[in-house]
Amino acid sequence: MAERDLIGYGGHPPQPHWPGNARIALQFVLNVEEGAESCILNGDAQSEAYLHELPGRPPRLGERDLSVEGMYEYGSRAGVWRILDLFNARSLPLTAFAVGRALELAPEIGQALGAAGHEVAGHGYRWLDYRRIPEDEERRHIRLTLEVIERLCGKRPVGWYTGRVSPNTRRLLREEGGLLYSSDAYNDDLPYWLPGSPPHLVIPYTLVNNDARYLLPNGFASGEDFFRLLKDAFDLLWQEGAKQPKMMSVGLHGRISGHPARAMALARFLDHVQGHDAVWICRREEIARHWMNNHPA
């Protein structure tokens, strides 16, 4: 238990001093995973069983599941473009958590992200659980992902989020070097430093303000559910921000929020936050650089 930190800022978080004296730093993440999921065409033993429209459907061993493949393909074929259009129409930035294999299979997505000025962070080379992947293979995947993103998006990533991490992930990222932050944490409303050599900046992510909850048995039944959750989270943090600013993350997926009914909920939320002052809508890289300058390790 000594390896866990249950105290954090202990009820006395630092004053972030967000740019423009913003009450809240609002950060949107677009997860790009489609095509990199478990599939025998990728050399895997089974079809994908996670985060699709048929929760509880068992994986098919040694054969394709064309229905699941199609649900994932919707994200790269249609959904991601609808979400990018919503952000581009409002001149809003986002960070993409991009899986290397997904970008290799749909390089147009990476090129569009780079051309629009969005940040592209690493999200593993495959959309798999890295818990039992050998250390040398995970190290190779980290390097391969960094190379793919730099080649297709025009810039080497400075951030990382695996999602389903192994016990080795953070150490391997530190050894690789060149990254400003990682986001495999869900335990705070502000960035924080992990001690070590070198110190490691964590910008927490969220599985609450996340459209993945549409696909959980007890999750969102409609876009109104997602909009209400995001609005309530934003409104409370904006109110608290008069005295103690925080950050808010929102997680999106092309195959989930890219569907029309769900995209409407996202559009409503974007319009809601743009109706408020003192809001810094930013990329995670900007949060990292701001924190390093104002709250160094």
PDB file of C-alpha atoms in Angstrom:
ATOM      1  CA  MET A   1       0.000   0.000   0.000  1.00  0.00           C
ATOM      2  CA  ALA A   2       2.989   2.324   0.355  1.00  0.00           C
ATOM      3  CA  GLU A   3       3.090   2.452  -3.439  1.00  0.00           C
ATOM      4  CA  ARG A   4      -0.378   4.046  -3.532  1.00  0.00           C
ATOM      5  CA  ASP A   5      -1.110   7.711  -2.848  1.00  0.00           C
ATOM      6  CA  LEU A   6      -4.535   8.059  -1.259  1.00  0.00           C
ATOM      7  CA  ILE A   7      -3.927  11.650  -0.127  1.00  0.00           C
ATOM      8  CA  GLY A   8      -2.934  13.588  -3.242  1.00  0.00           C
ATOM      9  CA  TYR A   9      -3.186  17.314  -2.576  1.00  0.00           C
ATOM     10  CA  GLY A  10      -4.895  16.603   0.744  1.00  0.00           C
ATOM     11  CA  GLY A  11      -7.733  19.064   0.276  1.00  0.00           C
ATOM     12  CA  HIS A  12      -5.312  21.898  -0.532  1.00  0.00           C
ATOM     13  CA  PRO A  13      -4.768  21.735  -4.292  1.00  0.00           C
ATOM     14  CA  PRO A  14      -2.478  24.277  -5.928  1.00  0.00           C
ATOM     15  CA  GLN A  15      -3.842  27.306  -7.741  1.00  0.00           C
ATOM     16  CA  PRO A  16      -3.369  26.295 -11.388  1.00  0.00           C
ATOM     17  CA  HIS A  17      -3.273  29.874 -12.763  1.00  0.00           C
ATOM     18  CA  TRP A  18      -4.752  28.711 -16.039  1.00  0.00           C
ATOM     19  CA  PRO A  19      -4.199  31.088 -18.975  1.00  0.00           C
ATOM     20  CA  GLY A  20      -6.557  34.049 -18.982  1.00  0.00           C
ATOM     21  CA  ASN A  21      -7.477  33.339 -15.353  1.00  0.00           C
ATOM     22  CA  ALA A  22      -9.773  30.595 -16.586  1.00  0.00           C
ATOM     23  CA  ARG A  23     -12.017  28.894 -14.071  1.00  0.00           C
ATOM     24  CA  ILE A  24     -11.654  25.543 -15.802  1.00  0.00           C
ATOM     25  CA  ALA A  25      -9.293  23.837 -18.243  1.00  0.00           C
ATOM     26  CA  LEU A  26     -11.537  21.758 -20.495  1.00  0.00           C
ATOM     27  CA  GLN A  27      -9.911  19.031 -22.542  1.00  0.00           C
ATOM     28  CA  PHE A  28     -11.535  16.753 -25.137  1.00  0.00           C
ATOM     29  CA  VAL A  29      -9.974  13.415 -26.125  1.00  0.00           C
ATOM     30  CA  LEU A  30     -10.828  11.589 -29.345  1.00  0.00           C
ATOM     31  CA  ASN A  31      -9.770   7.942 -29.098  1.00  0.00           C
ATOM     32  CA  VAL A  32      -8.692   6.493 -32.457  1.00  0.00           C
ATOM     33  CA  GLU A  33      -8.709   2.699 -32.115  1.00  0.00           C
ATOM     34  CA  GLU A  34     -10.670   1.275 -35.033  1.00  0.00           C
ATOM     35  CA  GLY A  35      -8.898  -1.498 -36.939  1.00  0.00           C
ATOM     36  CA  ALA A  36      -6.413  -2.103 -34.128  1.00  0.00           C
ATOM     37  CA  GLU A  37      -8.849  -4.125 -32.018  1.00  0.00           C
ATOM     38  CA  SER A  38      -8.599  -7.886 -31.541  1.00  0.00           C
ATOM     39  CA  CYS A  39      -9.209  -9.612 -34.876  1.00  0.00           C
ATOM     40  CA  ILE A  40      -7.781 -12.728 -36.482  1.00  0.00           C
ATOM     41  CA  LEU A  41      -6.836 -10.557 -39.476  1.00  0.00           C
ATOM     42  CA  ASN A  42      -4.433  -8.811 -37.080  1.00  0.00           C
ATOM     43  CA  GLY A  43      -2.998 -12.181 -36.066  1.00  0.00           C
ATOM     44  CA  ASP A  44      -5.074 -12.483 -32.899  1.00  0.00           C
ATOM     45  CA  ALA A  45      -6.703 -15.649 -31.589  1.00  0.00           C
ATOM     46  CA  GLN A  46     -10.194 -14.187 -31.292  1.00  0.00           C
ATOM     47  CA  SER A  47     -12.558 -11.375 -32.241  1.00  0.00           C
ATOM     48  CA  GLU A  48     -12.991  -8.212 -30.169  1.00  0.00           C
ATOM     49  CA  ALA A  49     -15.220  -8.425 -27.091  1.00  0.00           C
ATOM     50  CA  TYR A  50     -14.836  -4.918 -25.630  1.00  0.00           C
ATOM     51  CA  LEU A  51     -16.506  -1.536 -26.219  1.00  0.00           C
ATOM     52  CA  HIS A  52     -18.902  -2.285 -29.030  1.00  0.00           C
ATOM     53  CA  GLU A  53     -22.686  -2.073 -29.375  1.00  0.00           C
ATOM     54  CA  LEU A  54     -23.347  -5.653 -28.177  1.00  0.00           C
ATOM     55  CA  PRO A  55     -21.959  -5.716 -24.621  1.00  0.00           C
ATOM     56  CA  GLY A  56     -21.597  -9.218 -23.262  1.00  0.00           C
ATOM     57  CA  ARG A  57     -21.223 -10.786 -26.702  1.00  0.00           C
ATOM     58  CA  PRO A  58     -18.498 -13.444 -26.294  1.00  0.00           C
ATOM     59  CA  PRO A  59     -15.441 -13.337 -28.537  1.00  0.00           C
ATOM     60  CA  ARG A  60     -15.302 -15.757 -31.415  1.00  0.00           C
ATOM     61  CA  LEU A  61     -12.245 -17.968 -31.178  1.00  0.00           C
ATOM     62  CA  GLY A  62     -10.349 -18.488 -34.406  1.00  0.00           C
ATOM     63  CA  GLU A  63     -12.912 -16.737 -36.586  1.00  0.00           C
ATOM     64  CA  ARG A  64     -14.052 -13.263 -37.525  1.00  0.00           C
ATOM     65  CA  ASP A  65     -17.075 -11.516 -36.045  1.00  0.00           C
ATOM     66  CA  LEU A  66     -18.246  -9.442 -38.988  1.00  0.00           C
ATOM     67  CA  SER A  67     -20.859  -7.592 -36.932  1.00  0.00           C
ATOM     68  CA  VAL A  68     -18.311  -6.384 -34.400  1.00  0.00           C
ATOM     69  CA  GLU A  69     -15.870  -5.493 -37.144  1.00  0.00           C
ATOM     70  CA  GLY A  70     -18.554  -3.383 -38.792  1.00  0.00           C
ATOM     71  CA  MET A  71     -19.317  -1.553 -35.543  1.00  0.00           C
ATOM     72  CA  TYR A  72     -15.668  -0.606 -35.225  1.00  0.00           C
ATOM     73  CA  GLU A  73     -15.418   0.330 -38.901  1.00  0.00           C
ATOM     74  CA  TYR A  74     -18.203   2.881 -38.476  1.00  0.00           C
ATOM     75  CA  GLY A  75     -15.824   4.916 -36.340  1.00  0.00           C
ATOM     76  CA  SER A  76     -13.087   5.246 -38.942  1.00  0.00           C
ATOM     77  CA  ARG A  77     -15.401   5.420 -41.978  1.00  0.00           C
ATOM     78  CA  ALA A  78     -17.946   7.943 -40.682  1.00  0.00           C
ATOM     79  CA  GLY A  79     -17.909   8.736 -36.977  1.00  0.00           C
ATOM     80  CA  VAL A  80     -14.462  10.262 -36.629  1.00  0.00           C
ATOM     81  CA  TRP A  81     -15.153  12.667 -39.488  1.00  0.00           C
ATOM     82  CA  ARG A  82     -18.434  13.808 -37.945  1.00  0.00           C
ATOM     83  CA  ILE A  83     -16.683  14.559 -34.644  1.00  0.00           C
ATOM     84  CA  LEU A  84     -13.839  16.393 -36.364  1.00  0.00           C
ATOM     85  CA  ASP A  85     -16.381  18.473 -38.269  1.00  0.00           C
ATOM     86  CA  LEU A  86     -18.042  19.517 -34.986  1.00  0.00           C
ATOM     87  CA  PHE A  87     -14.730  20.719 -33.558  1.00  0.00           C
ATOM     88  CA  ASN A  88     -13.490  22.306 -36.764  1.00  0.00           C
ATOM     89  CA  ALA A  89     -16.745  24.216 -37.251  1.00  0.00           C
ATOM     90  CA  ARG A  90     -16.235  25.781 -33.805  1.00  0.00           C
ATOM     91  CA  SER A  91     -12.439  26.197 -34.146  1.00  0.00           C
ATOM     92  CA  LEU A  92     -11.933  24.053 -31.040  1.00  0.00           C
ATOM     93  CA  PRO A  93      -8.840  21.939 -30.341  1.00  0.00           C
ATOM     94  CA  LEU A  94      -8.700  18.379 -29.086  1.00  0.00           C
ATOM     95  CA  THR A  95      -6.197  15.682 -28.256  1.00  0.00           C
ATOM     96  CA  ALA A  96      -6.370  12.337 -30.048  1.00  0.00           C
ATOM     97  CA  PHE A  97      -5.300   9.194 -28.236  1.00  0.00           C
ATOM     98  CA  ALA A  98      -4.255   7.336 -31.381  1.00  0.00           C
ATOM     99  CA  VAL A  99      -3.414   3.649 -31.682  1.00  0.00           C
ATOM    100  CA  GLY A 100      -0.520   3.109 -34.069  1.00  0.00           C
ATOM    101  CA  ARG A 101      -2.092   0.258 -36.026  1.00  0.00           C
ATOM    102  CA  ALA A 102      -5.348   2.220 -36.423  1.00  0.00           C
ATOM    103  CA  LEU A 103      -3.473   5.110 -38.044  1.00  0.00           C
ATOM    104  CA  GLU A 104      -1.554   2.749 -40.319  1.00  0.00           C
ATOM    105  CA  LEU A 105      -4.850   1.338 -41.599  1.00  0.00           C
ATOM    106  CA  ALA A 106      -6.520   4.765 -41.975  1.00  0.00           C
ATOM    107  CA  PRO A 107      -3.675   7.238 -42.512  1.00  0.00           C
ATOM    108  CA  GLU A 108      -6.124   9.907 -43.707  1.00  0.00           C
ATOM    109  CA  ILE A 109      -7.290  10.275 -40.097  1.00  0.00           C
ATOM    110  CA  GLY A 110      -3.784  10.983 -38.857  1.00  0.00           C
ATOM    111  CA  GLN A 111      -3.165  13.428 -41.671  1.00  0.00           C
ATOM    112  CA  ALA A 112      -6.428  15.253 -40.929  1.00  0.00           C
ATOM    113  CA  LEU A 113      -5.597  15.496 -37.224  1.00  0.00           C
ATOM    114  CA  GLY A 114      -2.191  16.932 -37.985  1.00  0.00           C
ATOM    115  CA  ALA A 115      -3.485  19.357 -40.596  1.00  0.00           C
ATOM    116  CA  ALA A 116      -6.136  20.691 -38.192  1.00  0.00           C
ATOM    117  CA  GLY A 117      -3.552  21.326 -35.471  1.00  0.00           C
ATOM    118  CA  HIS A 118      -4.942  18.791 -33.025  1.00  0.00           C
ATOM    119  CA  GLU A 119      -2.555  17.029 -30.664  1.00  0.00           C
ATOM    120  CA  VAL A 120      -1.931  13.336 -31.351  1.00  0.00           C
ATOM    121  CA  ALA A 121      -0.784  11.308 -28.333  1.00  0.00           C
ATOM    122  CA  GLY A 122       0.236   7.654 -28.251  1.00  0.00           C
ATOM    123  CA  HIS A 123      -2.374   5.041 -27.331  1.00  0.00           C
ATOM    124  CA  GLY A 124      -0.387   1.848 -27.848  1.00  0.00           C
ATOM    125  CA  TYR A 125       0.281   0.110 -31.134  1.00  0.00           C
ATOM    126  CA  ARG A 126      -2.713  -2.223 -30.721  1.00  0.00           C
ATOM    127  CA  TRP A 127      -6.067  -1.706 -28.980  1.00  0.00           C
ATOM    128  CA  LEU A 128      -5.405  -4.616 -26.635  1.00  0.00           C
ATOM    129  CA  ASP A 129      -4.946  -5.275 -22.933  1.00  0.00           C
ATOM    130  CA  TYR A 130      -1.195  -4.924 -22.361  1.00  0.00           C
ATOM    131  CA  ARG A 131      -1.329  -6.596 -18.958  1.00  0.00           C
ATOM    132  CA  ARG A 132       0.159  -9.881 -20.205  1.00  0.00           C
ATOM    133  CA  ILE A 133       2.063  -8.644 -23.239  1.00  0.00           C
ATOM    134  CA  PRO A 134       5.810  -9.311 -22.721  1.00  0.00           C
ATOM    135  CA  GLU A 135       7.916  -6.329 -21.697  1.00  0.00           C
ATOM    136  CA  ASP A 136      10.098  -6.388 -24.817  1.00  0.00           C
ATOM    137  CA  GLU A 137       6.996  -6.467 -27.030  1.00  0.00           C
ATOM    138  CA  GLU A 138       5.412  -3.533 -25.201  1.00  0.00           C
ATOM    139  CA  ARG A 139       8.662  -1.576 -25.513  1.00  0.00           C
ATOM    140  CA  ARG A 140       8.702  -2.265 -29.249  1.00  0.00           C
ATOM    141  CA  HIS A 141       5.057  -1.210 -29.531  1.00  0.00           C
ATOM    142  CA  ILE A 142       5.740   2.095 -27.774  1.00  0.00           C
ATOM    143  CA  ARG A 143       8.547   2.950 -30.165  1.00  0.00           C
ATOM    144  CA  LEU A 144       6.586   1.811 -33.212  1.00  0.00           C
ATOM    145  CA  THR A 145       3.603   3.943 -32.201  1.00  0.00           C
ATOM    146  CA  LEU A 146       5.762   7.029 -31.748  1.00  0.00           C
ATOM    147  CA  GLU A 147       7.294   6.468 -35.192  1.00  0.00           C
ATOM    148  CA  VAL A 148       3.911   5.941 -36.896  1.00  0.00           C
ATOM    149  CA  ILE A 149       2.406   9.095 -35.400  1.00  0.00           C
ATOM    150  CA  GLU A 150       5.416  11.224 -36.282  1.00  0.00           C
ATOM    151  CA  ARG A 151       5.395   9.935 -39.861  1.00  0.00           C
ATOM    152  CA  LEU A 152       1.659  10.301 -40.480  1.00  0.00           C
ATOM    153  CA  CYS A 153       0.826  13.359 -38.350  1.00  0.00           C
ATOM    154  CA  GLY A 154       4.009  15.357 -38.801  1.00  0.00           C
ATOM    155  CA  LYS A 155       5.020  15.593 -35.142  1.00  0.00           C
ATOM    156  CA  ARG A 156       6.403  13.202 -32.541  1.00  0.00           C
ATOM    157  CA  PRO A 157       3.945  12.656 -29.669  1.00  0.00           C
ATOM    158  CA  VAL A 158       4.622  14.268 -26.298  1.00  0.00           C
ATOM    159  CA  GLY A 159       1.826  12.435 -24.465  1.00  0.00           C
ATOM    160  CA  TRP A 160       0.707   8.861 -23.866  1.00  0.00           C
ATOM    161  CA  TYR A 161      -2.311   6.853 -22.723  1.00  0.00           C
ATOM    162  CA  THR A 162      -2.350   3.071 -23.013  1.00  0.00           C
ATOM    163  CA  GLY A 163      -5.704   2.493 -21.333  1.00  0.00           C
ATOM    164  CA  ARG A 164      -5.211  -1.128 -20.374  1.00  0.00           C
ATOM    165  CA  VAL A 165      -1.723  -0.839 -18.930  1.00  0.00           C
ATOM    166  CA  SER A 166       0.828  -3.407 -17.847  1.00  0.00           C
ATOM    167  CA  PRO A 167       2.917  -3.200 -14.676  1.00  0.00           C
ATOM    168  CA  ASN A 168       5.789  -2.057 -16.916  1.00  0.00           C
ATOM    169  CA  THR A 169       4.110   0.758 -18.862  1.00  0.00           C
ATOM    170  CA  ARG A 170       5.164   3.810 -16.839  1.00  0.00           C
ATOM    171  CA  ARG A 171       8.723   2.566 -16.456  1.00  0.00           C
ATOM    172  CA  LEU A 172       9.005   1.886 -20.186  1.00  0.00           C
ATOM    173  CA  LEU A 173       7.700   5.375 -20.992  1.00  0.00           C
ATOM    174  CA  ARG A 174      10.282   6.931 -18.677  1.00  0.00           C
ATOM    175  CA  GLU A 175      13.017   4.854 -20.291  1.00  0.00           C
ATOM    176  CA  GLU A 176      11.915   5.880 -23.785  1.00  0.00           C
ATOM    177  CA  GLY A 177      12.061   9.568 -22.871  1.00  0.00           C
ATOM    178  CA  GLY A 178      10.868  12.539 -24.889  1.00  0.00           C
ATOM    179  CA  LEU A 179       7.329  12.502 -23.483  1.00  0.00           C
ATOM    180  CA  LEU A 180       5.945  15.360 -21.408  1.00  0.00           C
ATOM    181  CA  TYR A 181       3.140  13.425 -19.723  1.00  0.00           C
ATOM    182  CA  SER A 182       1.079  10.273 -19.481  1.00  0.00           C
ATOM    183  CA  SER A 183      -2.622   9.931 -18.684  1.00  0.00           C
ATOM    184  CA  ASP A 184      -3.131   6.401 -17.355  1.00  0.00           C
ATOM    185  CA  ALA A 185      -4.728   7.671 -14.145  1.00  0.00           C
ATOM    186  CA  TYR A 186      -8.229   8.584 -13.016  1.00  0.00           C
ATOM    187  CA  ASN A 187      -7.517   9.870  -9.513  1.00  0.00           C
ATOM    188  CA  ASP A 188      -7.564  13.678  -9.543  1.00  0.00           C
ATOM    189  CA  ASP A 189      -8.984  16.861 -11.062  1.00  0.00           C
ATOM    190  CA  LEU A 190      -5.506  18.350 -11.555  1.00  0.00           C
ATOM    191  CA  PRO A 191      -2.162  17.185 -12.952  1.00  0.00           C
ATOM    192  CA  TYR A 192       0.454  15.948 -10.513  1.00  0.00           C
ATOM    193  CA  TRP A 193       4.048  14.777 -10.470  1.00  0.00           C
ATOM    194  CA  LEU A 194       5.265  11.271  -9.741  1.00  0.00           C
ATOM    195  CA  PRO A 195       8.680  11.221  -8.057  1.00  0.00           C
ATOM    196  CA  GLY A 196      11.568   9.375  -9.620  1.00  0.00           C
ATOM    197  CA  SER A 197      14.305   9.948 -12.104  1.00  0.00           C
ATOM    198  CA  PRO A 198      13.175  11.742 -14.079  1.00  0.00           C
ATOM    199  CA  PRO A 199       9.976  13.001 -12.404  1.00  0.00           C
ATOM    200  CA  HIS A 200       6.892  12.006 -14.372  1.00  0.00           C
ATOM    201  CA  LEU A 201       3.919  14.302 -15.020  1.00  0.00           C
ATOM    202  CA  VAL A 202       0.483  12.691 -14.909  1.00  0.00           C
ATOM    203  CA  ILE A 203      -2.524  14.410 -16.466  1.00  0.00           C
ATOM    204  CA  PRO A 204      -5.452  12.301 -15.260  1.00  0.00           C
ATOM    205  CA  TYR A 205      -8.057  11.041 -17.705  1.00  0.00           C
ATOM    206  CA  THR A 206     -11.662   9.992 -17.033  1.00  0.00           C
ATOM    207  CA  LEU A 207     -13.958   7.020 -17.506  1.00  0.00           C
ATOM    208  CA  VAL A 208     -16.884   9.023 -16.087  1.00  0.00           C
ATOM    209  CA  ASN A 209     -17.149  11.913 -18.563  1.00  0.00           C
ATOM    210  CA  ASN A 210     -16.638   9.334 -21.279  1.00  0.00           C
ATOM    211  CA  ASP A 211     -18.913   8.147 -24.072  1.00  0.00           C
ATOM    212  CA  ALA A 212     -17.788   4.559 -23.409  1.00  0.00           C
ATOM    213  CA  ARG A 213     -20.617   4.543 -20.883  1.00  0.00           C
ATOM    214  CA  TYR A 214     -23.092   4.317 -23.754  1.00  0.00           C
ATOM    215  CA  LEU A 215     -21.854   0.748 -24.224  1.00  0.00           C
ATOM    216  CA  LEU A 216     -22.089  -0.420 -20.617  1.00  0.00           C
ATOM    217  CA  PRO A 217     -25.192  -2.324 -19.440  1.00  0.00           C
ATOM    218  CA  ASN A 218     -25.888   0.376 -16.839  1.00  0.00           C
ATOM    219  CA  GLY A 219     -24.717   3.227 -19.044  1.00  0.00           C
ATOM    220  CA  PHE A 220     -26.300   6.012 -21.074  1.00  0.00           C
ATOM    221  CA  ALA A 221     -29.573   5.196 -22.815  1.00  0.00           C
ATOM    222  CA  SER A 222     -29.568   8.341 -24.966  1.00  0.00           C
ATOM    223  CA  GLY A 223     -27.581  11.416 -25.885  1.00  0.00           C
ATOM    224  CA  GLU A 224     -29.566  13.359 -23.290  1.00  0.00           C
ATOM    225  CA  ASP A 225     -27.975  11.206 -20.566  1.00  0.00           C
ATOM    226  CA  PHE A 226     -24.464  12.005 -21.806  1.00  0.00           C
ATOM    227  CA  PHE A 227     -25.211  15.694 -22.279  1.00  0.00           C
ATOM    228  CA  ARG A 228     -26.690  15.998 -18.782  1.00  0.00           C
ATOM    229  CA  LEU A 229     -23.693  14.283 -17.182  1.00  0.00           C
ATOM    230  CA  LEU A 230     -21.208  16.495 -19.039  1.00  0.00           C
ATOM    231  CA  LYS A 231     -23.210  19.646 -18.330  1.00  0.00           C
ATOM    232  CA  ASP A 232     -23.504  18.918 -14.616  1.00  0.00           C
ATOM    233  CA  ALA A 233     -19.778  18.165 -14.338  1.00  0.00           C
ATOM    234  CA  PHE A 234     -18.853  21.324 -16.226  1.00  0.00           C
ATOM    235  CA  ASP A 235     -21.293  23.552 -14.346  1.00  0.00           C
ATOM    236  CA  LEU A 236     -20.048  22.451 -10.920  1.00  0.00           C
ATOM    237  CA  LEU A 237     -16.371  22.778 -11.861  1.00  0.00           C
ATOM    238  CA  TRP A 238     -17.041  26.192 -13.408  1.00  0.00           C
ATOM    239  CA  GLN A 239     -18.730  27.315 -10.170  1.00  0.00           C
ATOM    240  CA  GLU A 240     -15.896  25.927  -8.027  1.00  0.00           C
ATOM    241  CA  GLY A 241     -13.426  27.580 -10.350  1.00  0.00           C
ATOM    242  CA  ALA A 242     -14.284  31.017  -8.973  1.00  0.00           C
ATOM    243  CA  LYS A 243     -12.106  30.025  -5.999  1.00  0.00           C
ATOM    244  CA  GLN A 244     -10.291  26.842  -7.013  1.00  0.00           C
ATOM    245  CA  PRO A 245      -9.912  26.110 -10.735  1.00  0.00           C
ATOM    246  CA  LYS A 246      -9.631  22.518 -11.880  1.00  0.00           C
ATOM    247  CA  MET A 247      -9.504  20.609 -15.154  1.00  0.00           C
ATOM    248  CA  MET A 248     -12.163  18.498 -16.859  1.00  0.00           C
ATOM    249  CA  SER A 249     -11.563  15.760 -19.410  1.00  0.00           C
ATOM    250  CA  VAL A 250     -14.123  14.372 -21.856  1.00  0.00           C
ATOM    251  CA  GLY A 251     -13.511  11.046 -23.610  1.00  0.00           C
ATOM    252  CA  LEU A 252     -14.915  10.414 -27.112  1.00  0.00           C
ATOM    253  CA  HIS A 253     -14.778   7.645 -29.725  1.00  0.00           C
ATOM    254  CA  GLY A 254     -15.658   7.830 -33.401  1.00  0.00           C
ATOM    255  CA  ARG A 255     -17.600   4.552 -33.263  1.00  0.00           C
ATOM    256  CA  ILE A 256     -19.640   5.832 -30.282  1.00  0.00           C
ATOM    257  CA  SER A 257     -20.213   9.603 -30.290  1.00  0.00           C
ATOM    258  CA  GLY A 258     -19.791   9.661 -34.054  1.00  0.00           C
ATOM    259  CA  HIS A 259     -23.299   8.243 -34.509  1.00  0.00           C
ATOM    260  CA  PRO A 260     -25.776  11.037 -35.352  1.00  0.00           C
ATOM    261  CA  ALA A 261     -27.975  10.915 -32.228  1.00  0.00           C
ATOM    262  CA  ARG A 262     -24.943  10.865 -29.962  1.00  0.00           C
ATOM    263  CA  ALA A 263     -23.092  13.491 -31.981  1.00  0.00           C
ATOM    264  CA  MET A 264     -25.991  15.869 -31.374  1.00  0.00           C
ATOM    265  CA  ALA A 265     -25.411  15.543 -27.623  1.00  0.00           C
ATOM    266  CA  LEU A 266     -21.751  16.415 -28.116  1.00  0.00           C
ATOM    267  CA  ALA A 267     -22.670  19.416 -30.261  1.00  0.00           C
ATOM    268  CA  ARG A 268     -25.045  20.675 -27.582  1.00  0.00           C
ATOM    269  CA  PHE A 269     -22.338  20.414 -24.953  1.00  0.00           C
ATOM    270  CA  LEU A 270     -19.786  22.236 -27.101  1.00  0.00           C
ATOM    271  CA  ASP A 271     -22.273  25.065 -27.564  1.00  0.00           C
ATOM    272  CA  HIS A 272     -23.028  25.106 -23.832  1.00  0.00           C
ATOM    273  CA  VAL A 273     -19.403  25.558 -22.785  1.00  0.00           C
ATOM    274  CA  GLN A 274     -18.786  28.171 -25.480  1.00  0.00           C
ATOM    275  CA  GLY A 275     -21.556  30.194 -23.868  1.00  0.00           C
ATOM    276  CA  HIS A 276     -19.413  30.660 -20.740  1.00  0.00           C
ATOM    277  CA  ASP A 277     -16.465  32.948 -20.137  1.00  0.00           C
ATOM    278  CA  ALA A 278     -13.272  32.003 -18.282  1.00  0.00           C
ATOM    279  CA  VAL A 279     -13.020  28.588 -19.968  1.00  0.00           C
ATOM    280  CA  TRP A 280      -9.721  27.363 -21.399  1.00  0.00           C
ATOM    281  CA  ILE A 281     -10.479  24.712 -24.044  1.00  0.00           C
ATOM    282  CA  CYS A 282      -7.091  23.219 -24.819  1.00  0.00           C
ATOM    283  CA  ARG A 283      -4.931  20.260 -25.765  1.00  0.00           C
ATOM    284  CA  ARG A 284      -3.307  18.043 -23.148  1.00  0.00           C
ATOM    285  CA  GLU A 285       0.100  19.132 -24.371  1.00  0.00           C
ATOM    286  CA  GLU A 286      -0.805  22.713 -23.464  1.00  0.00           C
ATOM    287  CA  ILE A 287      -1.819  21.633 -19.967  1.00  0.00           C
ATOM    288  CA  ALA A 288       1.476  19.772 -19.589  1.00  0.00           C
ATOM    289  CA  ARG A 289       3.600  22.720 -20.683  1.00  0.00           C
ATOM    290  CA  HIS A 290       1.608  25.121 -18.500  1.00  0.00           C
ATOM    291  CA  TRP A 291       2.020  22.841 -15.467  1.00  0.00           C
ATOM    292  CA  MET A 292       5.732  22.367 -16.038  1.00  0.00           C
ATOM    293  CA  ASN A 293       6.235  26.151 -16.257  1.00  0.00           C
ATOM    294  CA  ASN A 294       4.029  27.090 -13.309  1.00  0.00           C
ATOM    295  CA  HIS A 295       4.265  24.018 -11.065  1.00  0.00           C
ATOM    296  CA  PRO A 296       7.615  22.355 -11.806  1.00  0.00           C
ATOM    297  CA  ALA A 297       8.488  19.032 -10.229  1.00  0.00           C
TER     298      ALA A 297
END
